Short mmCIF file of the N, C-alpha and C atoms (twelve columns), coordinates in Angstrom:
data_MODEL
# 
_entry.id   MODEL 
# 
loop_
_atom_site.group_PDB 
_atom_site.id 
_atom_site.type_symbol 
_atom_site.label_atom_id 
_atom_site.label_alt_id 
_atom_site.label_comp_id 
_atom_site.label_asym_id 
_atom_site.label_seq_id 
_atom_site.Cartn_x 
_atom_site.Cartn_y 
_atom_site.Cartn_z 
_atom_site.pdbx_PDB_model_num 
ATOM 1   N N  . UNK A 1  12.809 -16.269 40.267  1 
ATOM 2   C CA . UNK A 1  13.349 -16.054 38.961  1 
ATOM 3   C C  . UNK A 1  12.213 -16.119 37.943  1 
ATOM 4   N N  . UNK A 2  12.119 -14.917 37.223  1 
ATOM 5   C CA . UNK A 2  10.988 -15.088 35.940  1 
ATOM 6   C C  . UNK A 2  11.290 -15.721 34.705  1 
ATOM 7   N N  . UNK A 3  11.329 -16.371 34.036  1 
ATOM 8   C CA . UNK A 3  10.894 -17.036 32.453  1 
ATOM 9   C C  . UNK A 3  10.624 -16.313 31.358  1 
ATOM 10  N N  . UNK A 4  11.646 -16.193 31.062  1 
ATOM 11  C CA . UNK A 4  11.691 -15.079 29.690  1 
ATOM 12  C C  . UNK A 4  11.186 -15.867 28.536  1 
ATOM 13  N N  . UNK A 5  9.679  -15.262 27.919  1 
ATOM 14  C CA . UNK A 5  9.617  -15.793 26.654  1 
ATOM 15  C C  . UNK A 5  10.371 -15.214 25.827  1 
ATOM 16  N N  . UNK A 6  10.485 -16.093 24.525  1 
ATOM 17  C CA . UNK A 6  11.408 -15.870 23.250  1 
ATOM 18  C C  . UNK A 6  9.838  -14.572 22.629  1 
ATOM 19  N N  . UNK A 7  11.056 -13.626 21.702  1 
ATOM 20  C CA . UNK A 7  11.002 -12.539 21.252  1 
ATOM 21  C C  . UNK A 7  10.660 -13.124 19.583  1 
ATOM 22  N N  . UNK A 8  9.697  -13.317 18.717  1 
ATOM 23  C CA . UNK A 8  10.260 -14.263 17.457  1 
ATOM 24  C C  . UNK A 8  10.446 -13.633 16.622  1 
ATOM 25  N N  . UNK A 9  11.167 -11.880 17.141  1 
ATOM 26  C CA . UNK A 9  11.635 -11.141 15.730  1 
ATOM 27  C C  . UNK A 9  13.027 -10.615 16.037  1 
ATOM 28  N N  . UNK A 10 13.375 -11.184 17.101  1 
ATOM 29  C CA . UNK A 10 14.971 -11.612 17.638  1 
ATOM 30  C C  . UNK A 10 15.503 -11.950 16.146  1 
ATOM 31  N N  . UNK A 11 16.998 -11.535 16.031  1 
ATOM 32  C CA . UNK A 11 17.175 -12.304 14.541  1 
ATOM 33  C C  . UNK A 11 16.768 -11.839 13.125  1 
ATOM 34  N N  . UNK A 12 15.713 -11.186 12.963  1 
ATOM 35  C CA . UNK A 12 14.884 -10.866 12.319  1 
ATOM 36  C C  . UNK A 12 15.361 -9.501  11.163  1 
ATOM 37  N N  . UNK A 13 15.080 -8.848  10.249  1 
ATOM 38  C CA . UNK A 13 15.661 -7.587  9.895   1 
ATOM 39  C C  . UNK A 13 14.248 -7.440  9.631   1 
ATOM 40  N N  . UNK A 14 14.672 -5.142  9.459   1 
ATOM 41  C CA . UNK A 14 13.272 -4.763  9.571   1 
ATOM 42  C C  . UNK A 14 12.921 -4.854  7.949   1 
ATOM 43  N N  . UNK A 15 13.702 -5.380  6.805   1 
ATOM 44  C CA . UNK A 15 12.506 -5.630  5.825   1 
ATOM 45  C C  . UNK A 15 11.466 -7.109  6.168   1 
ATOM 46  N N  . UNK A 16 11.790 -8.180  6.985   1 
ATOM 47  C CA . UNK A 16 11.009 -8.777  7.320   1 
ATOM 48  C C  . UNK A 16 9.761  -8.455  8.230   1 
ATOM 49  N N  . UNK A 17 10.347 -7.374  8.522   1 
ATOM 50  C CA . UNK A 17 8.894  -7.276  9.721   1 
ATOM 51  C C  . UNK A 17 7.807  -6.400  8.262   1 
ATOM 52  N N  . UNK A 18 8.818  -5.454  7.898   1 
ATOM 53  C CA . UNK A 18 7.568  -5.018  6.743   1 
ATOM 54  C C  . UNK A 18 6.965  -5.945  5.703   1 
ATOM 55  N N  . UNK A 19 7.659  -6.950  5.448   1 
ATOM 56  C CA . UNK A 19 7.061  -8.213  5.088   1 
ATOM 57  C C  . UNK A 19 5.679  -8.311  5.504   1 
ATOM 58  N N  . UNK A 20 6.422  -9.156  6.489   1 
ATOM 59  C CA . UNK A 20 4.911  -9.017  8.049   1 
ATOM 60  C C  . UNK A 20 3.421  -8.148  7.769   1 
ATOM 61  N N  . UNK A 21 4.169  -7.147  7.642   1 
ATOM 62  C CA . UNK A 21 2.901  -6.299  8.023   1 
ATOM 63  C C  . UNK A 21 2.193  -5.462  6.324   1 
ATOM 64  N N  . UNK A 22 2.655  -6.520  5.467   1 
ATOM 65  C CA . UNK A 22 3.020  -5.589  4.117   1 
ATOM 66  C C  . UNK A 22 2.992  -4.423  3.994   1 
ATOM 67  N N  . UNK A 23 4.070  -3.592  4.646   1 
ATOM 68  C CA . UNK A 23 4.586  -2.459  4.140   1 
ATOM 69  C C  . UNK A 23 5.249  -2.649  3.136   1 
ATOM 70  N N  . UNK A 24 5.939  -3.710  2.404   1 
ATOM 71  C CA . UNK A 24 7.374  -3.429  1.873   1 
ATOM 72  C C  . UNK A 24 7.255  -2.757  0.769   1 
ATOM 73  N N  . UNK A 25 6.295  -3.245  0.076   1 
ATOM 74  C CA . UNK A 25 6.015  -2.600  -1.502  1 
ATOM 75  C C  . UNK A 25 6.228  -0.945  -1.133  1 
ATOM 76  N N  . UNK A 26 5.114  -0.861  -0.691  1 
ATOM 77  C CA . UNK A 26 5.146  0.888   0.150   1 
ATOM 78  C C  . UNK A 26 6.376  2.023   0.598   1 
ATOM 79  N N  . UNK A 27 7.128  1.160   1.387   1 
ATOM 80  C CA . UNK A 27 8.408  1.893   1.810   1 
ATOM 81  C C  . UNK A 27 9.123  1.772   0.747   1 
ATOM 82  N N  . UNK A 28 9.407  0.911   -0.225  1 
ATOM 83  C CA . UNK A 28 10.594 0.776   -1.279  1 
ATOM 84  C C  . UNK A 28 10.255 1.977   -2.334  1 
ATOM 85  N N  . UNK A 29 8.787  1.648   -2.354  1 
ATOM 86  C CA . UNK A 29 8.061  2.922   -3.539  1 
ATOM 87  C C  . UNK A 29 8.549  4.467   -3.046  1 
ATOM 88  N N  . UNK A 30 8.109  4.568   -2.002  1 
ATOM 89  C CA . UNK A 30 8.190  6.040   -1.150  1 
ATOM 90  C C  . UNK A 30 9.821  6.691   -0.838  1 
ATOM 91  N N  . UNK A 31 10.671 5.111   -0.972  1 
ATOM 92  C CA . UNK A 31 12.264 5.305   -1.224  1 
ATOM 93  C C  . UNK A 31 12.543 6.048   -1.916  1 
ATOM 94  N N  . UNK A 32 12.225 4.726   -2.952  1 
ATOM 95  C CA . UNK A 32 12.617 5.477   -4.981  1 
ATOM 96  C C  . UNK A 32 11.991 6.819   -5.236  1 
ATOM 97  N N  . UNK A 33 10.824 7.483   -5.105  1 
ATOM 98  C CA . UNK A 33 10.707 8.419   -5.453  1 
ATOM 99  C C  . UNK A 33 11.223 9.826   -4.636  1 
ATOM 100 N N  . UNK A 34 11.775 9.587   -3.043  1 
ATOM 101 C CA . UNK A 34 12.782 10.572  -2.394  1 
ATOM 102 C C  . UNK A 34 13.904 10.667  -3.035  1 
ATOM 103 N N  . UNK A 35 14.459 9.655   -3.878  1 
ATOM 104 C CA . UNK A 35 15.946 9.577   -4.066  1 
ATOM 105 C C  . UNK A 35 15.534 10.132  -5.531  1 
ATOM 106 N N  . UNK A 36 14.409 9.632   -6.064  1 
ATOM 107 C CA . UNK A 36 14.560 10.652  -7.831  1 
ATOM 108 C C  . UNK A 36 13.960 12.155  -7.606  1 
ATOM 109 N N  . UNK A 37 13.355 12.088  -6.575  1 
ATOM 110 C CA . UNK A 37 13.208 13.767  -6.425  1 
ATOM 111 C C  . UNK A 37 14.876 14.695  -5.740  1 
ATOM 112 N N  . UNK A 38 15.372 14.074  -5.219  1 
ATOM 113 C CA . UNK A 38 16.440 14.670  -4.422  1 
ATOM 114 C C  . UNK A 38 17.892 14.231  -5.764  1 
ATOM 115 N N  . UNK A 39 18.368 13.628  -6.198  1 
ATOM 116 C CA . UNK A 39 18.886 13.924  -7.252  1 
ATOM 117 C C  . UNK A 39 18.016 14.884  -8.157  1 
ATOM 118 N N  . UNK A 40 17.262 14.582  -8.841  1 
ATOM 119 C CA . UNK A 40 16.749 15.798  -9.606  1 
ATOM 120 C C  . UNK A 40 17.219 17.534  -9.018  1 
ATOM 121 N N  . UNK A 41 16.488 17.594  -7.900  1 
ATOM 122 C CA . UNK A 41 16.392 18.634  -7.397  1 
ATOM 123 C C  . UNK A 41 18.656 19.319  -7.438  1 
ATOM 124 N N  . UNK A 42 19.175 18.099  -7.197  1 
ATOM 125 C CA . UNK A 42 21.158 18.541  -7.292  1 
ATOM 126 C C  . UNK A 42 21.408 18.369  -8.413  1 
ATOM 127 N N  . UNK A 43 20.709 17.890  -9.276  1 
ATOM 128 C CA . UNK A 43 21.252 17.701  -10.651 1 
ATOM 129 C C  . UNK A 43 20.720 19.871  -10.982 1 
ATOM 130 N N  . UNK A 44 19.261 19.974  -10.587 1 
ATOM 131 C CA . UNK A 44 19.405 21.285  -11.228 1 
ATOM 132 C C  . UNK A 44 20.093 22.422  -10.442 1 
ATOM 133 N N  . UNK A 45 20.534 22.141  -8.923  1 
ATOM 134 C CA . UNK A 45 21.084 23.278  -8.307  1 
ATOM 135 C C  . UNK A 45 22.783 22.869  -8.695  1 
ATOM 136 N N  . UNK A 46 23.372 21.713  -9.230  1 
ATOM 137 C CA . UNK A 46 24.697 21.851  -9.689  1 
ATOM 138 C C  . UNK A 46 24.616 22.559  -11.101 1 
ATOM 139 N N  . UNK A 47 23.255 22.529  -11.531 1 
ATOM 140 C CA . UNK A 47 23.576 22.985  -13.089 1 
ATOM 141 C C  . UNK A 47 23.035 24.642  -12.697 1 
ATOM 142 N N  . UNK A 48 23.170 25.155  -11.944 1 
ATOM 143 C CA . UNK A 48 22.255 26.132  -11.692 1 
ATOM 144 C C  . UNK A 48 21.082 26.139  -12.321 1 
ATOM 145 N N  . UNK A 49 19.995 25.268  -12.446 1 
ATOM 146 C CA . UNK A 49 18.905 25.401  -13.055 1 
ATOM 147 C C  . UNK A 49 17.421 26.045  -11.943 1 
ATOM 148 N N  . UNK A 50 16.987 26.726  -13.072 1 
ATOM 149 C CA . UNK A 50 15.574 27.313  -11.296 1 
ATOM 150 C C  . UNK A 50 14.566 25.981  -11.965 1 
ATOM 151 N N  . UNK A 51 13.719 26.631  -11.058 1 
ATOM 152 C CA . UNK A 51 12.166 25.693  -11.409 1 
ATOM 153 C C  . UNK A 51 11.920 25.970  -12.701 1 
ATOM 154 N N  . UNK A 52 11.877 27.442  -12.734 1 
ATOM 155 C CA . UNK A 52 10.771 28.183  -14.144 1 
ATOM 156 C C  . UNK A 52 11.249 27.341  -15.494 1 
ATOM 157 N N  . UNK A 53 12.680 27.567  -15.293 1 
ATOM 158 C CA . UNK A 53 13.993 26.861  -16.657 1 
ATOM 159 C C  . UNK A 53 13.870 25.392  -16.707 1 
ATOM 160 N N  . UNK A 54 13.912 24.643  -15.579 1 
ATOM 161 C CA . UNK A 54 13.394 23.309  -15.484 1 
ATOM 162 C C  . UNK A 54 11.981 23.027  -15.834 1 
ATOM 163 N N  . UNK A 55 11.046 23.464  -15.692 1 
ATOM 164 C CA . UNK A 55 9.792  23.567  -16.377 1 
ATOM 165 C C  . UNK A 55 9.476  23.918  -17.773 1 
ATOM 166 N N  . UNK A 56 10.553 25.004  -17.889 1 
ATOM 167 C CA . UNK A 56 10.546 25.001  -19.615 1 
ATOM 168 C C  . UNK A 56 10.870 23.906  -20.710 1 
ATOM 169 N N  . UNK A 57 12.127 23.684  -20.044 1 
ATOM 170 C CA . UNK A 57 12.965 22.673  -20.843 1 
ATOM 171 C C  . UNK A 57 12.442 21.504  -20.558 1 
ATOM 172 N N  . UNK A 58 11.581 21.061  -19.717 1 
ATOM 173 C CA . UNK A 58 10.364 19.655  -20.134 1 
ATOM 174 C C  . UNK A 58 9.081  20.117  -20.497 1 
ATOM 175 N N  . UNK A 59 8.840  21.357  -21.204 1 
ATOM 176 C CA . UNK A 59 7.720  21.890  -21.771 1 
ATOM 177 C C  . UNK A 59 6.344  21.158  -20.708 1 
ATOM 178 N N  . UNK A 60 6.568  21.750  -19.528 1 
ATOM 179 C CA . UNK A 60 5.346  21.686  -18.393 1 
ATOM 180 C C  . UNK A 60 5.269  22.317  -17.683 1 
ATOM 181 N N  . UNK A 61 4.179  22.598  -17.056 1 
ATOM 182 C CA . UNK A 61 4.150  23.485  -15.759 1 
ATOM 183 C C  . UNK A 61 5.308  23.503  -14.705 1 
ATOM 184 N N  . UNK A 62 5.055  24.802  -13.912 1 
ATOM 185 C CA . UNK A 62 5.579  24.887  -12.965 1 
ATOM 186 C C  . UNK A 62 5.236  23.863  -11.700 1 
ATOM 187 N N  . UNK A 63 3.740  23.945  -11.853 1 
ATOM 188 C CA . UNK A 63 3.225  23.175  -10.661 1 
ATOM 189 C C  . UNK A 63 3.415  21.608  -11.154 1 
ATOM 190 N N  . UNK A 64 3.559  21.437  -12.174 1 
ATOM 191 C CA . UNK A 64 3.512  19.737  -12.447 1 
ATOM 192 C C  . UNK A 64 5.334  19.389  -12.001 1 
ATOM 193 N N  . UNK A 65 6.034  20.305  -12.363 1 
ATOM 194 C CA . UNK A 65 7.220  19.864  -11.353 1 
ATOM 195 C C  . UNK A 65 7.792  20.083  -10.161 1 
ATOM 196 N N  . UNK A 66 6.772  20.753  -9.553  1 
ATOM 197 C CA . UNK A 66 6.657  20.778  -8.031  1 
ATOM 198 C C  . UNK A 66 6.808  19.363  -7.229  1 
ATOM 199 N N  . UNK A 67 5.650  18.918  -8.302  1 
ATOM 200 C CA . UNK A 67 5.014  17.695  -8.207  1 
ATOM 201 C C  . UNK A 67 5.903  16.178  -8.229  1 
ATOM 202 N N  . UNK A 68 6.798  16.459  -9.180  1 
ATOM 203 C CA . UNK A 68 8.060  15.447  -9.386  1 
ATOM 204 C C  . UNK A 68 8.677  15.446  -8.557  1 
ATOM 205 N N  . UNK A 69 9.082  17.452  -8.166  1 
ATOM 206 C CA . UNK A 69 10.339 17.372  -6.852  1 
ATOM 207 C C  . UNK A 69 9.759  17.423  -5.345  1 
ATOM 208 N N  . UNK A 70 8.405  16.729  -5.454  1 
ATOM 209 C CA . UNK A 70 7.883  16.629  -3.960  1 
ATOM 210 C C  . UNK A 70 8.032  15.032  -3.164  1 
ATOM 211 N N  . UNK A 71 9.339  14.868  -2.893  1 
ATOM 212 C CA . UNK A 71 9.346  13.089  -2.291  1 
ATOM 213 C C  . UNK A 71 7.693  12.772  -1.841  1 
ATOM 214 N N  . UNK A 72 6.750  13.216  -1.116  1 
ATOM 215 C CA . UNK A 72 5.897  12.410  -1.006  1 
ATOM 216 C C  . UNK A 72 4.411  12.063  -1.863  1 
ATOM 217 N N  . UNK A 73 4.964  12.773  -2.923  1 
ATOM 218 C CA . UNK A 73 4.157  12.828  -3.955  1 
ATOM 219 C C  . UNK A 73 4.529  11.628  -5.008  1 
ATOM 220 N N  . UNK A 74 3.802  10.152  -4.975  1 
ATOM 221 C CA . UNK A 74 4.818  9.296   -5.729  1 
ATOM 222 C C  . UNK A 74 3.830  8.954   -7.245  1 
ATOM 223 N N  . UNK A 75 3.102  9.583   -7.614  1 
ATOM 224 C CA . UNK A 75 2.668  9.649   -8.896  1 
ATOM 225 C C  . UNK A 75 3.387  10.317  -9.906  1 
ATOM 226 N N  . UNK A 76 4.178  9.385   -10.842 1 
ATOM 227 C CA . UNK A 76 5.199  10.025  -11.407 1 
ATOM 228 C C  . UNK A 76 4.861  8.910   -12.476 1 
ATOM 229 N N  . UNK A 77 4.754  9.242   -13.715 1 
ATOM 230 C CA . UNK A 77 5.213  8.658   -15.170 1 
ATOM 231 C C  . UNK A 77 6.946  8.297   -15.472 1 
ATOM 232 N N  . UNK A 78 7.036  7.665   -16.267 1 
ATOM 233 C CA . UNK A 78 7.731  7.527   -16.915 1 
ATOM 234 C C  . UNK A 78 8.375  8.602   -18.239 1 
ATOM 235 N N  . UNK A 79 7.267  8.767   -18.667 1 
ATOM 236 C CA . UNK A 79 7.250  10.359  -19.623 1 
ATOM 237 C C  . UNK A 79 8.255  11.321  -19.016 1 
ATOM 238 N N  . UNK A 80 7.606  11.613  -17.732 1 
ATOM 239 C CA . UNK A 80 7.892  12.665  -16.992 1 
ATOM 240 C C  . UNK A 80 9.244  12.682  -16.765 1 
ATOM 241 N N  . UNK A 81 9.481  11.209  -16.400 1 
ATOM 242 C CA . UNK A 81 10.871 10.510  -16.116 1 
ATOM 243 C C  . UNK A 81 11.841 11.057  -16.328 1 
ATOM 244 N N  . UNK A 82 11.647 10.964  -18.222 1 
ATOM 245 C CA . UNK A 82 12.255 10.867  -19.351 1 
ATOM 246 C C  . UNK A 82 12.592 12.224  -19.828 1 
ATOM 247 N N  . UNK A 83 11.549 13.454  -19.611 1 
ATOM 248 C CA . UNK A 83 11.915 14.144  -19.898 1 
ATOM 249 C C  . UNK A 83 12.758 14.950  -19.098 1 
ATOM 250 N N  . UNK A 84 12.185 15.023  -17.417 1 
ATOM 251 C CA . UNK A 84 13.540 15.753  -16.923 1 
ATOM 252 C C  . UNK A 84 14.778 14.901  -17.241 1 
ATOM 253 N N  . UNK A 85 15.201 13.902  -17.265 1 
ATOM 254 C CA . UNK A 85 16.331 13.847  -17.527 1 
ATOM 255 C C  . UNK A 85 16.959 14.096  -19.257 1 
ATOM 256 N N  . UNK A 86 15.886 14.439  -19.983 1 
ATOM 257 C CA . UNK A 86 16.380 15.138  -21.326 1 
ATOM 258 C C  . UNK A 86 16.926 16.564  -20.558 1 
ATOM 259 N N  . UNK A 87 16.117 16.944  -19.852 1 
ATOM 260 C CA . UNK A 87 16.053 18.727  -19.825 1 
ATOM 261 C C  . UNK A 87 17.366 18.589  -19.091 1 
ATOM 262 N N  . UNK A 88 18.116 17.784  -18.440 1 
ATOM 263 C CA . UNK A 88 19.587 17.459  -17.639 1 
ATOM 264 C C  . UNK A 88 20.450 17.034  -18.425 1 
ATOM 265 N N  . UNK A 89 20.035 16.629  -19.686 1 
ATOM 266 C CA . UNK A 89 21.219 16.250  -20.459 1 
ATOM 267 C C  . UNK A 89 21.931 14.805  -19.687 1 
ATOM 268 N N  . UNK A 90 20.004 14.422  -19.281 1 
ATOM 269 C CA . UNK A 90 21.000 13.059  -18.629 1 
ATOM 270 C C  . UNK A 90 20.065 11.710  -19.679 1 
ATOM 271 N N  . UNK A 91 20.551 10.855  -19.270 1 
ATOM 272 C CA . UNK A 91 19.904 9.087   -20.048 1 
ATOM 273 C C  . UNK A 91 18.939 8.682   -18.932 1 
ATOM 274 N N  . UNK A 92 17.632 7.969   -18.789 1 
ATOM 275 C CA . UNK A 92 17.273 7.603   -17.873 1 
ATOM 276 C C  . UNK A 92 17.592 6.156   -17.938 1 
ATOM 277 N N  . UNK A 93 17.644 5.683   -16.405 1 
ATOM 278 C CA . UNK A 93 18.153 4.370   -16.931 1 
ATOM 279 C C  . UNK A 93 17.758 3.812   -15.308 1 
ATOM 280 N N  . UNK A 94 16.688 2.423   -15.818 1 
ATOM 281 C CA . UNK A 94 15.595 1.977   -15.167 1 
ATOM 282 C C  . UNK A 94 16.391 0.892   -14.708 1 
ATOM 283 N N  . UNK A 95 16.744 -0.580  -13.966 1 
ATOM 284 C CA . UNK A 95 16.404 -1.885  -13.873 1 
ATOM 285 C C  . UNK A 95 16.065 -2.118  -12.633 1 
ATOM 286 N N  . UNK A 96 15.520 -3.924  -13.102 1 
ATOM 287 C CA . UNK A 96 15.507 -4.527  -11.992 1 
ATOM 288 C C  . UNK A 96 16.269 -4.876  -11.219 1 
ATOM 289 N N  . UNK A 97 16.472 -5.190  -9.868  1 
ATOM 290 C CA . UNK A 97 17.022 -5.228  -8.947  1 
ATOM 291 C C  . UNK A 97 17.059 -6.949  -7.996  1 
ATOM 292 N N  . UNK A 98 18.023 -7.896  -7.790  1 
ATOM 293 C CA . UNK A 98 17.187 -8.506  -6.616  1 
ATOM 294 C C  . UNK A 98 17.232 -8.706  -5.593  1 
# 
């Protein structure tokens, strides 16, 4: 009969292991900005909005909102924030979480 050692992440959830290994900051960041690119992106295909019109109406490039609606692209302002959701006729609205 063999002797099973204990496992010590038995029990465990995987934000602790990213703990562990400090991912967490990382994955939460890389979250938030899939989920504000992917609303964005249904906020303008429910409004029928294209790129070009979405680029207008936050007075910026085409390529700078490529850039917003690219999840792995997580350099994003607040500005930027702010204005697509002017150009949506939406409020932006930030908090903390715990």
């Amino acid at each position: 009969m063999t002797k099973r050692t204990k496992n010590p992440h038995v029990g465990s959830s995987f934000d602790d292991f990213l703990v562990e290994e400090g991912l967490l900051a990382h994955a939460e960041s890389v979250a938030i900005k899939r989920v504000i690119a992917f609303q964005i992106a249904r906020l303008m295909s429910e409004e029928g909005i294209s790129k070009s019109e979405m680029a207008r109406r936050m007075n910026t490039s085409r390529s700078a909102l490529d850039r917003l609606l690219d999840p792995e692209n997580d350099s994003v302002s607040l500005q930027t924030l702010e204005r697509a959701a002017q150009a949506l006729g939406k409020r932006l609205r930030i908090e903390f979480a715990a």
